Amino acid sequence: MNRGLEWLGRSVVGFITRGRPEPRPADARALARLQAALQPGDVLLVEGSMKVSAAIKYLTQSTWSHAALYVGDTGQFTDEGEPLVLAEVEMDVGCVLSPLSKYGAFGTRICRPQALDPEGRDIVVDYVLGRLGSQYDLKNILDLMRWLIPLPWAPKSWRRRMIALGSGDPTRAICSTLIAQAFEAARYPVLPTIEYAQAMDEADFEEILHIRHHSLYMPRDFDISPYFAVVKPTLEAGFDYRTLTWARQPAAHEPQMAAAQ
């Protein structure tokens, strides 16, 4: 029975992860700017292109379908000698380290936790690194089958719950949940639920934060979180619009002249 479930799970994974991004040449300067802007603890959001990405984008109503944590220097390299600096969860291989160039040619966004001290940053990074090699349990078919049909009829209020449907251990399957757990370990908020408690003065209310269950987090939550800032590599590198080279625009009379000919 277990072998049958394992085979079925692998079949489903093979189907929904079709369209895995092939390595494509990335703009070396853009990749260098991205590398220079990143700091350990940053969350890198990715605009995915796999079949499963379409379902995630629909359910989350977002551009971002994948998230990875920038962990910095790990002392590990690809066969080509590129440093492995991203920690991420892939459904078919589990928690792994990846090079930055893997997503250099795709749409990305850097989300940086604000005011996170070095101790908190180390907790976040160490938490994820401590789970490298953890595998997704392919016997949990419900965790996989939910991606086959985006279910366009699903009410908006159900979509976040649908992300968490399954075995109760979605950290192994969904990239954003592992990262959310890492920040939870550092007691750093992402998108907590907020309770307002009345203090001594009737006009004075205190905010009490409750940690949202990690299984309910989506890649876009790091983008819309009030505690994460969006970092733009081009601006970080020192943007000066006066140095841009624009393509020559045709003079106003040129189109008319061409039409007359």
Coordinates of N, CA, C and O in Angstrom, one line a residue, residues 165-244:
L165 N -4.4 22.8 3.2 CA -5.1 21.5 3.2 C -4.2 20.3 3.1 O -3.2 20.4 2.4
G166 N -4.4 19.2 3.8 CA -3.6 18.0 3.6 C -3.2 17.4 4.9 O -4.0 17.2 5.9
S167 N -1.9 17.0 5.0 CA -1.5 16.1 6.0 C -1.3 16.8 7.4 O -1.0 16.2 8.4
G168 N -1.3 18.2 7.4 CA -1.0 18.9 8.6 C 0.5 19.2 8.8 O 0.9 19.8 9.7
D169 N 1.3 18.8 7.8 CA 2.7 19.2 7.8 C 3.1 19.8 6.5 O 4.0 19.4 5.8
P170 N 2.4 20.9 6.1 CA 2.7 21.5 4.8 C 4.0 22.2 4.6 O 4.4 22.5 3.5
T171 N 4.8 22.3 5.7 CA 6.1 22.9 5.6 C 6.9 22.1 4.6 O 7.8 22.7 4.0
R172 N 6.7 20.8 4.5 CA 7.5 20.0 3.6 C 7.1 20.3 2.1 O 7.8 19.9 1.3
A173 N 6.0 20.9 1.9 CA 5.5 21.0 0.5 C 5.5 22.4 0.0 O 5.6 22.7 -1.2
I174 N 5.4 23.4 0.9 CA 5.2 24.8 0.4 C 6.4 25.7 0.9 O 6.7 25.7 2.1
C175 N 7.0 26.4 0.0 CA 8.2 27.1 0.3 C 8.0 28.2 1.4 O 8.8 28.3 2.3
S176 N 6.8 28.9 1.4 CA 6.7 30.0 2.3 C 6.4 29.6 3.7 O 6.7 30.4 4.7
T177 N 5.9 28.4 3.9 CA 5.7 28.0 5.3 C 6.9 27.7 6.1 O 7.0 28.1 7.3
L178 N 8.0 27.2 5.5 CA 9.2 27.0 6.2 C 9.8 28.3 6.6 O 10.3 28.5 7.7
I179 N 9.8 29.3 5.7 CA 10.4 30.6 6.0 C 9.6 31.3 7.1 O 10.1 31.9 8.0
A180 N 8.2 31.1 7.0 CA 7.4 31.7 8.1 C 7.7 31.1 9.4 O 7.8 31.8 10.5
Q181 N 8.0 29.8 9.5 CA 8.4 29.1 10.7 C 9.7 29.7 11.2 O 9.9 29.8 12.4
A182 N 10.6 29.9 10.3 CA 11.9 30.5 10.7 C 11.8 31.8 11.4 O 12.4 32.1 12.4
F183 N 10.9 32.7 10.8 CA 10.7 34.0 11.5 C 9.9 33.8 12.8 O 10.1 34.6 13.7
E184 N 9.1 32.9 12.8 CA 8.3 32.6 14.1 C 9.3 32.2 15.2 O 9.1 32.6 16.3
A185 N 10.3 31.4 14.8 CA 11.3 31.0 15.8 C 12.1 32.2 16.4 O 12.5 32.2 17.5
A186 N 12.2 33.2 15.6 CA 12.9 34.5 16.0 C 11.9 35.5 16.6 O 12.3 36.6 17.0
R187 N 10.7 35.1 16.7 CA 9.6 35.9 17.3 C 9.5 37.2 16.4 O 9.3 38.3 17.0
Y188 N 9.7 37.1 15.1 CA 9.6 38.2 14.2 C 8.3 38.1 13.5 O 8.0 37.1 12.9
P189 N 7.4 39.2 13.4 CA 6.1 39.1 12.8 C 6.2 39.2 11.3 O 7.1 39.8 10.7
V190 N 5.3 38.4 10.6 CA 5.1 38.5 9.2 C 3.8 39.2 8.9 O 3.7 40.3 8.5
L191 N 2.7 38.4 9.1 CA 1.4 39.0 9.0 C 0.6 38.4 10.2 O -0.3 37.5 10.0
P192 N 0.8 38.8 11.4 CA 0.1 38.3 12.6 C -1.3 38.8 12.6 O -1.7 39.8 12.0
T193 N -2.2 38.1 13.3 CA -3.5 38.6 13.6 C -3.4 39.5 14.8 O -2.5 39.3 15.7
I194 N -4.1 40.6 14.8 CA -4.0 41.6 15.9 C -5.2 41.7 16.7 O -6.4 41.8 16.2
E195 N -5.1 41.6 18.0 CA -6.2 41.8 19.0 C -5.9 43.1 19.7 O -4.8 43.4 20.1
Y196 N -7.0 43.9 19.8 CA -6.9 45.2 20.5 C -7.5 45.1 21.9 O -8.7 44.8 22.1
A197 N -6.6 45.2 22.9 CA -7.0 45.1 24.3 C -7.1 46.5 24.9 O -6.2 47.3 24.8
Q198 N -8.2 46.7 25.6 CA -8.3 48.0 26.3 C -7.4 48.1 27.5 O -7.4 47.2 28.3
A199 N -6.7 49.2 27.6 CA -5.8 49.4 28.7 C -6.5 50.1 29.8 O -7.8 50.2 29.8
M200 N -5.8 50.7 30.8 CA -6.4 51.4 31.9 C -7.3 52.5 31.5 O -8.5 52.7 32.0
D201 N -6.8 53.3 30.6 CA -7.6 54.4 30.0 C -8.6 53.9 29.0 O -8.2 53.1 28.1
E202 N -9.8 54.4 29.0 CA -10.8 53.9 28.1 C -10.4 54.2 26.6 O -10.8 53.5 25.7
A203 N -9.6 55.3 26.4 CA -9.2 55.7 25.1 C -7.9 55.0 24.7 O -7.5 55.3 23.6
D204 N -7.3 54.3 25.5 CA -6.0 53.7 25.3 C -6.2 52.2 25.0 O -6.7 51.4 25.8
F205 N -5.8 51.8 23.8 CA -5.8 50.4 23.4 C -4.5 49.8 23.1 O -3.6 50.5 22.5
E206 N -4.2 48.6 23.5 CA -2.9 48.0 23.3 C -3.1 46.9 22.2 O -4.0 46.1 22.2
E207 N -2.1 46.9 21.3 CA -2.1 45.8 20.2 C -1.5 44.6 20.8 O -0.3 44.6 21.3
I208 N -2.2 43.4 20.7 CA -1.6 42.2 21.0 C -1.5 41.3 19.8 O -2.5 41.0 19.1
L209 N -0.3 40.9 19.4 CA -0.1 40.1 18.2 C -0.2 38.6 18.5 O 0.3 38.1 19.4
H210 N -0.9 38.0 17.6 CA -1.0 36.5 17.6 C -0.4 35.9 16.4 O -0.7 36.4 15.2
I211 N 0.5 35.0 16.5 CA 1.2 34.4 15.4 C 0.2 33.6 14.6 O -0.4 32.6 15.1
R212 N 0.1 33.9 13.3 CA -0.7 33.1 12.4 C -0.1 31.8 12.1 O 1.1 31.7 12.0
H213 N -0.9 30.7 12.0 CA -0.3 29.4 11.8 C 0.6 29.4 10.6 O 0.1 29.9 9.5
H214 N 1.7 28.8 10.6 CA 2.7 28.9 9.5 C 2.1 28.2 8.2 O 2.5 28.6 7.1
S215 N 1.2 27.3 8.4 CA 0.7 26.6 7.2 C -0.2 27.6 6.3 O -0.5 27.3 5.2
L216 N -0.6 28.7 6.9 CA -1.5 29.6 6.2 C -0.7 30.7 5.4 O -1.3 31.6 4.9
Y217 N 0.6 30.7 5.5 CA 1.4 31.8 4.8 C 1.6 31.5 3.4 O 1.7 30.3 2.9
M218 N 1.6 32.5 2.6 CA 1.8 32.5 1.1 C 3.0 33.4 0.8 O 3.4 34.3 1.5
P219 N 3.6 33.1 -0.4 CA 4.8 34.0 -0.8 C 4.4 35.5 -0.8 O 5.3 36.3 -0.4
R220 N 3.2 35.8 -1.2 CA 2.9 37.3 -1.2 C 2.8 37.9 0.1 O 2.9 39.2 0.2
D221 N 2.7 37.1 1.2 CA 2.6 37.7 2.5 C 3.8 38.5 2.9 O 3.7 39.5 3.7
F222 N 5.0 38.1 2.4 CA 6.2 38.8 2.7 C 6.2 40.1 2.0 O 6.9 41.1 2.4
D223 N 5.5 40.2 0.9 CA 5.5 41.4 0.1 C 4.6 42.4 0.7 O 4.9 43.6 0.7
I224 N 3.4 42.0 1.2 CA 2.4 42.9 1.8 C 2.6 43.2 3.3 O 1.9 44.0 3.8
S225 N 3.5 42.4 3.9 CA 3.7 42.6 5.3 C 4.2 44.0 5.7 O 5.1 44.6 5.0
P226 N 3.6 44.6 6.7 CA 4.1 46.0 7.1 C 5.5 46.0 7.8 O 6.0 47.0 8.0
Y227 N 6.0 44.8 8.0 CA 7.3 44.7 8.7 C 8.4 44.3 7.8 O 9.6 44.2 8.2
F228 N 8.1 44.1 6.5 CA 9.2 43.8 5.5 C 9.2 45.0 4.5 O 8.1 45.4 4.0
A229 N 10.4 45.4 4.1 CA 10.5 46.5 3.1 C 10.9 45.8 1.8 O 11.7 44.8 1.8
V230 N 10.4 46.4 0.7 CA 10.8 46.0 -0.6 C 12.1 46.7 -1.0 O 12.2 47.9 -1.0
V231 N 13.1 45.9 -1.3 CA 14.4 46.4 -1.7 C 14.6 46.3 -3.2 O 14.5 45.2 -3.8
K232 N 14.9 47.4 -3.9 CA 15.1 47.4 -5.3 C 16.6 47.5 -5.7 O 17.2 48.6 -5.4
P233 N 17.2 46.5 -6.2 CA 18.6 46.5 -6.5 C 19.1 47.7 -7.4 O 20.1 48.2 -7.1
T234 N 18.3 48.1 -8.3 CA 18.7 49.2 -9.2 C 18.8 50.5 -8.4 O 19.8 51.2 -8.6
L235 N 17.9 50.7 -7.5 CA 18.0 51.9 -6.6 C 19.1 51.8 -5.6 O 19.8 52.8 -5.3
E236 N 19.3 50.6 -5.1 CA 20.4 50.4 -4.1 C 21.8 50.6 -4.7 O 22.7 51.0 -4.0
A237 N 21.9 50.4 -6.0 CA 23.2 50.5 -6.7 C 23.5 52.0 -7.0 O 24.6 52.3 -7.5
G238 N 22.5 52.9 -6.7 CA 22.7 54.3 -7.0 C 22.2 54.7 -8.4 O 22.9 54.9 -9.3
F239 N 20.9 54.8 -8.4 CA 20.2 55.1 -9.7 C 20.3 56.6 -10.0 O 20.0 57.4 -9.2
D240 N 20.7 56.9 -11.3 CA 20.7 58.3 -11.8 C 20.1 58.3 -13.2 O 20.7 57.8 -14.1
Y241 N 18.9 58.8 -13.3 CA 18.2 58.8 -14.5 C 18.9 59.5 -15.6 O 18.7 59.3 -16.8
R242 N 19.8 60.5 -15.2 CA 20.5 61.3 -16.2 C 21.5 60.5 -17.0 O 22.0 61.0 -18.0
T243 N 21.9 59.4 -16.5 CA 22.9 58.6 -17.2 C 22.3 57.5 -18.1 O 23.0 56.8 -18.7
L244 N 21.0 57.5 -18.2 CA 20.3 56.5 -19.0 C 20.5 56.8 -20.5 O 20.5 58.0 -20.9

